[in-house]
mmCIF file of C-alpha atoms and ligand atoms in Angstrom:
data_model
loop_
_atom_site.group_PDB
_atom_site.id
_atom_site.type_symbol
_atom_site.label_atom_id
_atom_site.label_comp_id
_atom_site.label_asym_id
_atom_site.label_seq_id
_atom_site.Cartn_x
_atom_site.Cartn_y
_atom_site.Cartn_z
ATOM 1 C CA MET A 537 -0.173 0.252 0.186
ATOM 2 C CA THR A 538 1.381 3.814 -1.154
ATOM 3 C CA LYS A 539 2.155 4.868 2.557
ATOM 4 C CA LYS A 540 3.381 9.572 2.799
ATOM 5 C CA ALA A 541 5.337 10.823 5.693
ATOM 6 C CA THR A 542 5.777 14.486 6.615
ATOM 7 C CA GLU A 543 9.616 16.046 6.025
ATOM 8 C CA GLN A 544 10.229 16.101 9.513
ATOM 9 C CA GLU A 545 8.718 12.404 10.211
ATOM 10 C CA LEU A 546 10.897 11.568 7.297
ATOM 11 C CA LEU A 547 13.372 13.162 10.018
ATOM 12 C CA ASP A 548 12.366 11.677 13.087
ATOM 13 C CA PHE A 549 12.604 8.614 11.395
ATOM 14 C CA PHE A 550 15.644 8.104 9.806
ATOM 15 C CA SER A 551 17.338 9.772 12.863
ATOM 16 C CA SER A 552 16.709 7.051 15.248
ATOM 17 C CA LEU A 553 18.073 4.792 11.879
ATOM 18 C CA ALA A 554 21.093 6.729 12.566
ATOM 19 C CA ARG A 555 21.281 6.548 16.345
ATOM 20 C CA ASP A 556 21.395 2.837 15.375
ATOM 21 C CA GLY A 557 24.117 2.991 12.876
ATOM 22 C CA LYS A 558 21.591 1.528 10.060
ATOM 23 C CA LEU A 559 21.776 4.740 7.740
ATOM 24 C CA PHE A 560 23.702 5.080 4.411
ATOM 25 C CA ALA A 561 22.799 8.152 2.747
ATOM 26 C CA VAL A 562 24.970 10.718 0.535
ATOM 27 C CA SER A 563 27.057 12.739 2.956
ATOM 28 C CA LYS A 564 26.851 16.561 2.390
ATOM 29 C CA SER A 565 30.280 17.221 3.886
ATOM 30 C CA SER A 566 32.030 13.874 2.274
ATOM 31 C CA GLY A 567 30.143 14.405 -1.379
ATOM 32 C CA LYS A 568 30.450 10.502 -0.379
ATOM 33 C CA TRP A 569 27.672 7.998 -0.307
ATOM 34 C CA GLN A 570 28.396 6.210 3.010
ATOM 35 C CA ARG A 571 27.174 5.593 6.545
ATOM 36 C CA ILE A 572 25.229 8.473 8.457
ATOM 37 C CA ASP A 573 25.186 9.668 11.765
ATOM 38 C CA ASP A 574 23.095 12.658 12.283
ATOM 39 C CA VAL A 575 20.609 13.457 9.531
ATOM 40 C CA SER A 576 21.326 16.934 9.017
ATOM 41 C CA ASP A 577 24.516 15.857 6.673
ATOM 42 C CA ILE A 578 22.342 13.563 4.236
ATOM 43 C CA ALA A 579 22.729 15.719 0.966
ATOM 44 C CA ASN A 580 20.669 14.920 -2.326
ATOM 45 C CA ALA A 581 21.435 11.543 -4.111
ATOM 46 C CA PHE A 582 22.517 15.015 -7.416
ATOM 47 C CA ASP A 583 24.994 16.111 -5.153
ATOM 48 C CA SER A 584 27.530 13.511 -5.136
ATOM 49 C CA THR A 585 29.447 12.808 -8.428
ATOM 50 C CA PHE A 586 29.247 8.611 -7.247
ATOM 51 C CA SER A 587 26.271 6.575 -7.000
ATOM 52 C CA PRO A 588 25.569 4.052 -4.332
ATOM 53 C CA LYS A 589 28.190 1.496 -5.877
ATOM 54 C CA ASN A 590 30.651 1.620 -2.887
ATOM 55 C CA ILE A 591 28.834 0.956 -0.009
ATOM 56 C CA PHE A 592 27.815 -3.130 -2.081
ATOM 57 C CA MET A 593 31.312 -2.867 -3.623
ATOM 58 C CA PRO A 594 33.631 -0.776 -1.846
ATOM 59 C CA GLN A 595 36.334 1.169 -4.479
ATOM 60 C CA ASP A 596 39.358 -1.154 -1.344
ATOM 61 C CA GLN A 597 37.686 -3.736 -0.178
ATOM 62 C CA SER A 598 39.126 -6.495 2.181
ATOM 63 C CA LEU A 599 38.674 -10.221 1.361
ATOM 64 C CA LEU A 600 39.916 -12.069 4.159
ATOM 65 C CA LYS A 601 43.040 -11.687 6.232
ATOM 66 C CA PHE A 602 46.062 -14.177 7.303
ATOM 67 C CA SER A 603 49.183 -13.674 9.066
ATOM 68 C CA LEU A 604 52.644 -14.380 6.863
ATOM 69 C CA THR A 605 53.353 -17.048 9.729
ATOM 70 C CA ASP A 606 50.959 -19.900 9.398
ATOM 71 C CA PRO A 607 48.581 -18.341 6.428
ATOM 72 C CA ILE A 608 46.425 -21.553 6.137
ATOM 73 C CA GLY A 609 45.450 -22.460 9.331
ATOM 74 C CA THR A 610 44.884 -18.200 9.956
ATOM 75 C CA ILE A 611 43.112 -16.873 7.225
ATOM 76 C CA GLU A 612 40.032 -15.239 8.584
ATOM 77 C CA GLY A 613 36.951 -13.461 5.838
ATOM 78 C CA GLU A 614 35.725 -10.449 6.144
ATOM 79 C CA THR A 615 32.626 -10.031 4.666
ATOM 80 C CA SER A 616 30.717 -6.802 5.542
ATOM 81 C CA ILE A 617 27.483 -7.287 8.584
ATOM 82 C CA ILE A 618 24.800 -5.333 7.861
ATOM 83 C CA PRO A 619 22.612 -5.012 10.721
ATOM 84 C CA THR A 620 18.229 -5.485 9.991
ATOM 85 C CA GLY A 621 16.690 -3.118 8.872
ATOM 86 C CA THR A 622 19.236 -1.192 7.503
ATOM 87 C CA VAL A 623 18.578 1.472 4.738
ATOM 88 C CA LEU A 624 20.079 3.002 2.350
ATOM 89 C CA TRP A 625 18.694 5.823 1.155
ATOM 90 C CA GLY A 626 18.141 7.954 -1.788
ATOM 91 C CA MET A 627 20.085 6.828 -4.691
ATOM 92 C CA HIS A 628 18.554 7.416 -8.433
ATOM 93 C CA PRO A 629 15.904 4.674 -9.352
ATOM 94 C CA CYS A 630 18.692 4.092 -12.695
ATOM 95 C CA ASP A 631 22.068 3.418 -9.893
ATOM 96 C CA ALA A 632 19.731 1.279 -8.266
ATOM 97 C CA ARG A 633 19.048 -0.626 -11.747
ATOM 98 C CA ALA A 634 22.814 -0.574 -12.159
ATOM 99 C CA ILE A 635 22.891 -2.308 -8.460
ATOM 100 C CA ASP A 636 21.032 -5.096 -9.802
ATOM 101 C CA LEU A 637 22.520 -5.717 -13.183
ATOM 102 C CA ILE A 638 26.064 -6.141 -10.855
ATOM 103 C CA HIS A 639 24.267 -8.297 -8.977
ATOM 104 C CA ARG A 640 23.214 -10.480 -11.703
ATOM 105 C CA VAL A 641 26.691 -10.542 -12.450
ATOM 106 C CA PHE A 642 27.376 -10.959 -8.429
ATOM 107 C CA ASN A 643 24.980 -14.043 -8.306
ATOM 108 C CA GLU A 644 25.047 -16.459 -10.926
ATOM 109 C CA ASN A 645 24.952 -20.137 -11.140
ATOM 110 C CA GLU A 646 28.434 -21.197 -9.310
ATOM 111 C CA TYR A 647 30.148 -17.751 -9.259
ATOM 112 C CA ARG A 648 27.922 -16.276 -6.043
ATOM 113 C CA ASP A 649 29.944 -13.001 -4.262
ATOM 114 C CA PRO A 650 29.841 -13.089 -1.107
ATOM 115 C CA TYR A 651 31.115 -10.066 -0.339
ATOM 116 C CA PHE A 652 28.652 -8.361 -2.887
ATOM 117 C CA ASN A 653 25.752 -10.383 -1.274
ATOM 118 C CA ALA A 654 26.638 -9.318 1.730
ATOM 119 C CA VAL A 655 25.417 -6.150 1.251
ATOM 120 C CA TRP A 656 22.535 -6.311 -1.368
ATOM 121 C CA ASN A 657 20.182 -9.195 0.623
ATOM 122 C CA GLY A 658 20.785 -7.733 3.970
ATOM 123 C CA ILE A 659 19.993 -3.479 2.724
ATOM 124 C CA ILE A 660 16.349 -2.338 2.022
ATOM 125 C CA ARG A 661 16.923 0.166 -0.880
ATOM 126 C CA ILE A 662 14.877 3.693 -1.418
ATOM 127 C CA ALA A 663 15.072 5.257 -4.759
ATOM 128 C CA VAL A 664 14.121 8.446 -4.940
ATOM 129 C CA GLY A 665 12.267 9.485 -8.006
ATOM 130 C CA CYS A 666 13.722 11.628 -9.958
ATOM 131 C CA THR A 667 11.519 14.863 -10.296
ATOM 132 C CA GLU A 668 13.852 16.715 -12.184
ATOM 133 C CA PRO A 669 15.984 14.947 -14.374
ATOM 134 C CA GLN A 670 19.179 16.291 -15.954
ATOM 135 C CA ALA A 671 20.335 17.777 -19.031
ATOM 136 C CA THR A 672 22.864 14.987 -19.744
ATOM 137 C CA CYS A 673 19.898 11.833 -18.281
ATOM 138 C CA PHE A 674 18.755 9.422 -20.826
ATOM 139 C CA CYS A 675 17.834 6.152 -18.686
ATOM 140 C CA THR A 676 13.967 6.413 -20.813
ATOM 141 C CA SER A 677 15.879 5.229 -23.636
ATOM 142 C CA PHE A 678 16.488 1.456 -22.372
ATOM 143 C CA ALA A 679 13.084 -0.392 -22.207
ATOM 144 C CA GLY A 680 12.112 -0.232 -19.328
ATOM 145 C CA GLY A 681 13.714 2.673 -17.641
ATOM 146 C CA SER A 682 12.409 5.603 -16.382
ATOM 147 C CA PRO A 683 13.005 8.277 -13.438
ATOM 148 C CA PHE A 684 10.708 6.292 -10.780
ATOM 149 C CA GLY A 685 11.766 2.284 -12.069
ATOM 150 C CA THR A 686 11.983 0.061 -9.536
ATOM 151 C CA GLN A 687 14.291 -2.496 -11.028
ATOM 152 C CA GLY A 688 16.770 -2.994 -7.803
ATOM 153 C CA VAL A 689 14.746 -0.760 -5.376
ATOM 154 C CA ASP A 690 12.523 -2.033 -2.419
ATOM 155 C CA ILE A 691 10.913 1.463 -2.063
ATOM 156 C CA LEU A 692 10.284 4.026 -4.176
ATOM 157 C CA ALA A 693 10.127 7.543 -3.217
ATOM 158 C CA THR A 694 8.782 10.399 -4.569
ATOM 159 C CA LYS A 695 8.652 14.520 -3.013
ATOM 160 C CA LEU A 696 4.949 16.556 -3.032
ATOM 161 C CA ASP A 697 6.007 19.432 -1.965
ATOM 162 C CA SER A 698 6.359 19.227 1.631
ATOM 163 C CA ARG A 699 5.850 15.463 2.620
ATOM 164 C CA TRP A 700 7.432 12.603 0.752
ATOM 165 C CA ILE A 701 4.962 9.097 -0.466
ATOM 166 C CA PHE A 702 6.344 5.960 -0.813
ATOM 167 C CA GLU A 703 5.508 3.065 -2.766
ATOM 168 C CA PRO A 704 6.106 -0.153 -1.883
ATOM 169 C CA ILE A 705 8.098 -2.695 -4.380
ATOM 170 C CA THR A 706 8.815 -5.302 -2.472
ATOM 171 C CA GLN A 707 7.628 -7.970 0.372
ATOM 172 C CA THR A 708 10.309 -6.251 2.861
ATOM 173 C CA GLY A 709 9.293 -2.531 1.230
ATOM 174 C CA ASP A 710 5.824 -2.917 2.203
ATOM 175 C CA ASP A 711 6.880 -4.186 5.444
ATOM 176 C CA PHE A 712 9.296 -1.940 6.771
ATOM 177 C CA MET A 713 6.662 1.063 5.943
ATOM 178 C CA LYS A 714 3.789 -0.422 8.126
ATOM 179 C CA SER A 715 3.786 1.912 10.636
ATOM 180 C CA PHE A 716 2.762 5.158 8.500
ATOM 181 C CA GLU A 717 -0.008 6.269 6.841
ATOM 182 C CA PRO A 718 -1.377 5.510 3.824
ATOM 183 C CA ALA A 719 -1.381 7.711 0.884
ATOM 184 C CA SER A 720 -4.717 9.583 -0.441
ATOM 185 C CA ASP A 721 -6.715 9.713 -3.317
ATOM 186 C CA ASN A 722 -5.468 12.537 -4.215
ATOM 187 C CA ASP A 723 -2.072 12.309 -3.182
ATOM 188 C CA ILE A 724 -1.942 9.487 -5.745
ATOM 189 C CA ALA A 725 -3.414 11.569 -7.749
ATOM 190 C CA GLN A 726 -0.391 14.308 -7.752
ATOM 191 C CA LEU A 727 2.168 11.349 -7.481
ATOM 192 C CA THR A 728 1.129 10.211 -10.920
ATOM 193 C CA LEU A 729 0.465 13.678 -12.377
ATOM 194 C CA ILE A 730 4.317 14.946 -10.823
ATOM 195 C CA LYS A 731 5.648 11.300 -12.578
ATOM 196 C CA LYS A 732 4.562 12.030 -16.097
ATOM 197 C CA HIS A 733 5.878 15.338 -16.350
ATOM 198 C CA ALA A 734 9.131 14.788 -15.224
ATOM 199 C CA THR A 735 9.297 11.148 -17.750
ATOM 200 C CA GLU A 736 9.038 13.548 -20.483
ATOM 201 C CA LYS A 737 11.786 15.937 -19.273
ATOM 202 C CA VAL A 738 13.603 12.729 -20.317
ATOM 203 C CA ASP A 739 15.734 11.981 -23.477
ATOM 204 C CA CYS A 740 14.563 9.082 -24.587
ATOM 205 C CA ASN A 741 16.177 9.790 -28.550
ATOM 206 C CA VAL A 742 18.918 7.842 -28.021
ATOM 207 C CA PRO A 743 19.218 4.284 -29.689
ATOM 208 C CA THR A 744 19.610 1.671 -27.596
ATOM 209 C CA ASP A 745 18.905 -1.147 -29.252
ATOM 210 C CA ILE A 746 21.821 -1.628 -30.782
ATOM 211 C CA ALA A 747 23.660 -4.830 -30.106
ATOM 212 C CA ALA A 748 24.053 -6.383 -32.887
ATOM 213 C CA THR A 749 24.349 -2.769 -34.990
ATOM 214 C CA LEU A 750 27.287 -2.038 -32.606
ATOM 215 C CA TRP A 751 28.709 -5.755 -32.969
ATOM 216 C CA SER A 752 28.911 -5.096 -36.867
ATOM 217 C CA ARG A 753 31.023 -2.354 -36.544
ATOM 218 C CA PHE A 754 33.930 -3.973 -33.785
ATOM 219 C CA ASP A 755 36.034 -3.487 -37.185
ATOM 220 C CA ASP A 756 35.240 0.120 -38.095
ATOM 221 C CA ASN A 757 39.432 1.197 -37.809
ATOM 222 C CA ARG A 758 38.165 4.944 -38.424
ATOM 223 C CA LEU A 759 35.449 4.806 -35.980
ATOM 224 C CA TRP A 760 37.505 4.010 -32.972
ATOM 225 C CA GLN A 761 40.278 5.423 -33.949
ATOM 226 C CA GLU A 762 38.859 9.035 -33.773
ATOM 227 C CA ILE A 763 37.465 8.194 -30.377
ATOM 228 C CA GLY A 764 40.671 6.587 -28.957
ATOM 229 C CA ASP A 765 42.750 8.964 -29.880
ATOM 230 C CA ARG A 766 40.330 11.950 -28.022
ATOM 231 C CA CYS A 767 39.716 10.041 -24.872
ATOM 232 C CA LEU A 768 42.587 10.526 -22.220
ATOM 233 C CA GLY A 769 42.202 6.598 -20.631
ATOM 234 C CA CYS A 770 42.125 8.836 -17.043
ATOM 235 C CA GLY A 771 38.779 5.585 -16.314
ATOM 236 C CA ILE A 772 36.736 8.693 -15.364
ATOM 237 C CA CYS A 773 33.892 6.767 -17.276
ATOM 238 C CA THR A 774 34.534 3.565 -15.406
ATOM 239 C CA PHE A 775 34.731 4.796 -11.584
ATOM 240 C CA VAL A 776 31.096 7.223 -11.790
ATOM 241 C CA CYS A 777 29.173 4.826 -13.688
ATOM 242 C CA PRO A 778 27.304 2.507 -11.478
ATOM 243 C CA SER A 779 27.007 -0.365 -13.466
ATOM 244 C CA CYS A 780 31.050 -1.119 -14.033
ATOM 245 C CA TYR A 781 32.342 -4.167 -12.348
ATOM 246 C CA CYS A 782 35.962 -4.709 -13.419
ATOM 247 C CA PHE A 783 38.191 -5.686 -10.104
ATOM 248 C CA ASP A 784 41.625 -6.310 -9.325
ATOM 249 C CA ILE A 785 42.872 -8.797 -6.335
ATOM 250 C CA ASN A 786 46.129 -7.925 -4.399
ATOM 251 C CA ASN A 787 48.239 -9.257 -1.362
ATOM 252 C CA GLU A 788 49.897 -7.212 1.175
ATOM 253 C CA HIS A 789 51.604 -7.453 4.404
ATOM 254 C CA ILE A 790 52.695 -5.104 7.351
ATOM 255 C CA ASP A 791 55.117 -7.453 9.478
ATOM 256 C CA LYS A 792 53.481 -10.489 9.301
ATOM 257 C CA ASN A 793 50.196 -8.922 9.161
ATOM 258 C CA ALA A 794 49.124 -9.736 5.610
ATOM 259 C CA ARG A 795 45.316 -8.790 3.380
ATOM 260 C CA ARG A 796 44.105 -9.610 0.814
ATOM 261 C CA TYR A 797 42.226 -6.958 -0.646
ATOM 262 C CA ARG A 798 40.865 -5.458 -4.507
ATOM 263 C CA THR A 799 39.666 -2.800 -5.748
ATOM 264 C CA TRP A 800 38.284 -1.271 -8.232
ATOM 265 C CA ASP A 801 39.957 -1.815 -11.868
ATOM 266 C CA ALA A 802 39.306 0.076 -15.569
ATOM 267 C CA CYS A 803 39.249 -0.926 -18.863
ATOM 268 C CA GLN A 804 40.577 2.027 -19.851
ATOM 269 C CA PHE A 805 43.621 1.902 -17.909
ATOM 270 C CA SER A 806 46.685 0.482 -20.274
ATOM 271 C CA LEU A 807 47.570 -2.285 -17.668
ATOM 272 C CA PHE A 808 44.239 -4.021 -17.736
ATOM 273 C CA THR A 809 44.719 -6.408 -19.356
ATOM 274 C CA GLN A 810 48.688 -6.506 -19.994
ATOM 275 C CA GLU A 811 49.552 -10.404 -19.634
ATOM 276 C CA ALA A 812 52.580 -11.473 -17.936
ATOM 277 C CA SER A 813 54.348 -11.992 -21.147
ATOM 278 C CA GLY A 814 54.169 -7.786 -21.698
ATOM 279 C CA HIS A 815 51.848 -8.454 -24.727
ATOM 280 C CA ASN A 816 48.915 -7.014 -24.823
ATOM 281 C CA PRO A 817 45.897 -7.756 -26.229
ATOM 282 C CA ARG A 818 44.161 -3.782 -26.036
ATOM 283 C CA PRO A 819 47.634 -2.280 -26.986
ATOM 284 C CA THR A 820 46.001 1.219 -27.401
ATOM 285 C CA GLN A 821 43.325 3.971 -26.351
ATOM 286 C CA LYS A 822 41.252 2.277 -29.365
ATOM 287 C CA GLU A 823 40.912 -1.219 -28.197
ATOM 288 C CA ARG A 824 39.893 0.288 -25.074
ATOM 289 C CA ILE A 825 37.623 2.574 -25.805
ATOM 290 C CA ARG A 826 35.481 0.015 -28.364
ATOM 291 C CA GLN A 827 35.774 -2.779 -25.369
ATOM 292 C CA ARG A 828 33.944 -0.570 -23.179
ATOM 293 C CA MET A 829 31.517 0.821 -25.986
ATOM 294 C CA MET A 830 30.965 -2.874 -26.513
ATOM 295 C CA HIS A 831 30.734 -4.206 -22.938
ATOM 296 C CA LYS A 832 28.274 -1.705 -22.324
ATOM 297 C CA LEU A 833 25.570 -1.910 -25.447
ATOM 298 C CA SER A 834 26.397 -5.226 -27.452
ATOM 299 C CA PHE A 835 28.393 -7.916 -25.029
ATOM 300 C CA PHE A 836 26.179 -7.731 -21.940
ATOM 301 C CA ALA A 837 22.856 -7.717 -24.069
ATOM 302 C CA LYS A 838 24.205 -10.960 -25.934
ATOM 303 C CA ARG A 839 25.148 -12.912 -22.543
ATOM 304 C CA TYR A 840 21.504 -11.003 -20.343
ATOM 305 C CA ASP A 841 18.923 -11.344 -22.711
ATOM 306 C CA GLY A 842 19.139 -7.895 -24.688
ATOM 307 C CA THR A 843 19.480 -5.915 -20.996
ATOM 308 C CA GLN A 844 22.022 -3.060 -22.134
ATOM 309 C CA LEU A 845 24.648 -2.670 -19.260
ATOM 310 C CA CYS A 846 24.510 0.989 -19.591
ATOM 311 C CA VAL A 847 21.151 2.635 -17.514
ATOM 312 C CA GLY A 848 21.461 6.503 -19.401
ATOM 313 C CA CYS A 849 22.585 8.169 -16.149
ATOM 314 C CA GLY A 850 24.214 10.233 -18.091
ATOM 315 C CA ARG A 851 27.708 10.627 -15.467
ATOM 316 C CA CYS A 852 29.819 9.107 -18.233
ATOM 317 C CA VAL A 853 28.542 12.551 -20.283
ATOM 318 C CA ARG A 854 28.903 14.363 -17.455
ATOM 319 C CA GLU A 855 32.291 13.683 -16.305
ATOM 320 C CA CYS A 856 34.763 12.974 -19.077
ATOM 321 C CA PRO A 857 37.455 15.616 -19.463
ATOM 322 C CA VAL A 858 37.557 15.604 -23.029
ATOM 323 C CA ASN A 859 33.075 15.398 -23.558
ATOM 324 C CA ILE A 860 33.121 11.861 -24.891
ATOM 325 C CA ASP A 861 29.812 11.263 -25.352
ATOM 326 C CA ILE A 862 28.047 7.398 -25.270
ATOM 327 C CA ARG A 863 24.646 8.639 -26.415
ATOM 328 C CA ASP A 864 26.984 9.887 -29.505
ATOM 329 C CA ILE A 865 28.631 6.982 -30.280
ATOM 330 C CA ALA A 866 25.422 4.999 -30.181
ATOM 331 C CA GLN A 867 24.235 7.368 -33.221
ATOM 332 C CA ARG A 868 27.268 7.197 -34.736
ATOM 333 C CA ALA A 869 27.309 3.195 -34.986
ATOM 334 C CA THR A 870 23.628 3.407 -35.842
ATOM 335 C CA THR A 871 24.354 5.486 -39.255
HETATM 336 S S1 SF4 B 1203 36.708 9.459 -19.122
HETATM 337 FE FE1 SF4 B 1203 36.660 10.369 -21.168
HETATM 338 S S2 SF4 B 1203 38.866 10.423 -21.459
HETATM 339 FE FE2 SF4 B 1203 38.685 9.163 -19.754
HETATM 340 S S3 SF4 B 1203 38.968 6.700 -19.848
HETATM 341 FE FE3 SF4 B 1203 36.640 8.053 -19.949
HETATM 342 S S4 SF4 B 1203 36.398 8.902 -22.103
HETATM 343 FE FE4 SF4 B 1203 38.431 8.575 -21.618
HETATM 344 S S1 SF4 B 1204 25.592 6.478 -18.557
HETATM 345 FE FE1 SF4 B 1204 27.535 6.313 -18.701
HETATM 346 S S2 SF4 B 1204 27.974 6.639 -16.603
HETATM 347 FE FE2 SF4 B 1204 25.936 6.359 -16.492
HETATM 348 S S3 SF4 B 1204 24.880 3.741 -16.913
HETATM 349 FE FE3 SF4 B 1204 25.616 4.636 -18.768
HETATM 350 S S4 SF4 B 1204 27.845 4.042 -19.522
HETATM 351 FE FE4 SF4 B 1204 27.410 4.053 -16.977
#
């Protein structure tokens, strides 16, 4: 059932979660997604360059620790423990969808990632509907994409003037909202109108059902060389992307205490595919940027029932220092 709360009621509710260490959101002071201690520190998701991907897959994550004196006998896993009732508040619906795509990869057959899944299964995901989409947003270009999308979401919250409307999507979300007051027919009518207006503002003209077409341009040297010549290989596009999930694993030690850890990695880095022999199958930026575009708009779709690994959040478009725009590449690939 759809519920509602005033701004103050929501803050009071969040205060009790924050007191128990059960609230994650964007922090005003750091600009990052993190545990929140003081509700006055909660920012709008658009105030952060990043998505909440780091809550599920930290940029530097210890996987296990051990002692160098007896490595086998002392291995200890370091899976996150999420207290029951912990909430992740405020992500955009496109980010929830992106993290759901990573979940699909990290929870597949025998390859289930215990670190990612411990957070995924333990946290209640409350997304906030985008009532003011940005000029770079193109979520509606994808089948099922919407500024009020519900993929990967337990509860969808939307702000109407000074009150919030909550639409539980999963049973977990429904149970969580039990104590809140039901929304009125008037609230729901207003909500419908706001959703319609906001959705109409989003660019829906980017061609995205292009898995086969893009693949047919794999050997188009001119296309990839021109984009590769501009690309700096900085990896910003991958680090800000909510659906990029490549990582590296290393060991390090201080004296006899060692840990195995993973860090985000990026297909745009020159060493990403370099082999121990020194051979690099993607020796220049031309091959690396082609790989990124192919993975986003062709390879993933071929493997996962036509679903693209881009959700149209627009972050890579906003943050690329040389204005490489995935929307233009999609257009060019189809002309
Ligand atoms: S952000 Fe732009 S310049 Fe940097 S790696 Fe990505 S496409 Fe290349
Ligand atoms: S628009 Fe760019 S940053 Fe956003 S999901 Fe697509 S590829 Fe990733």
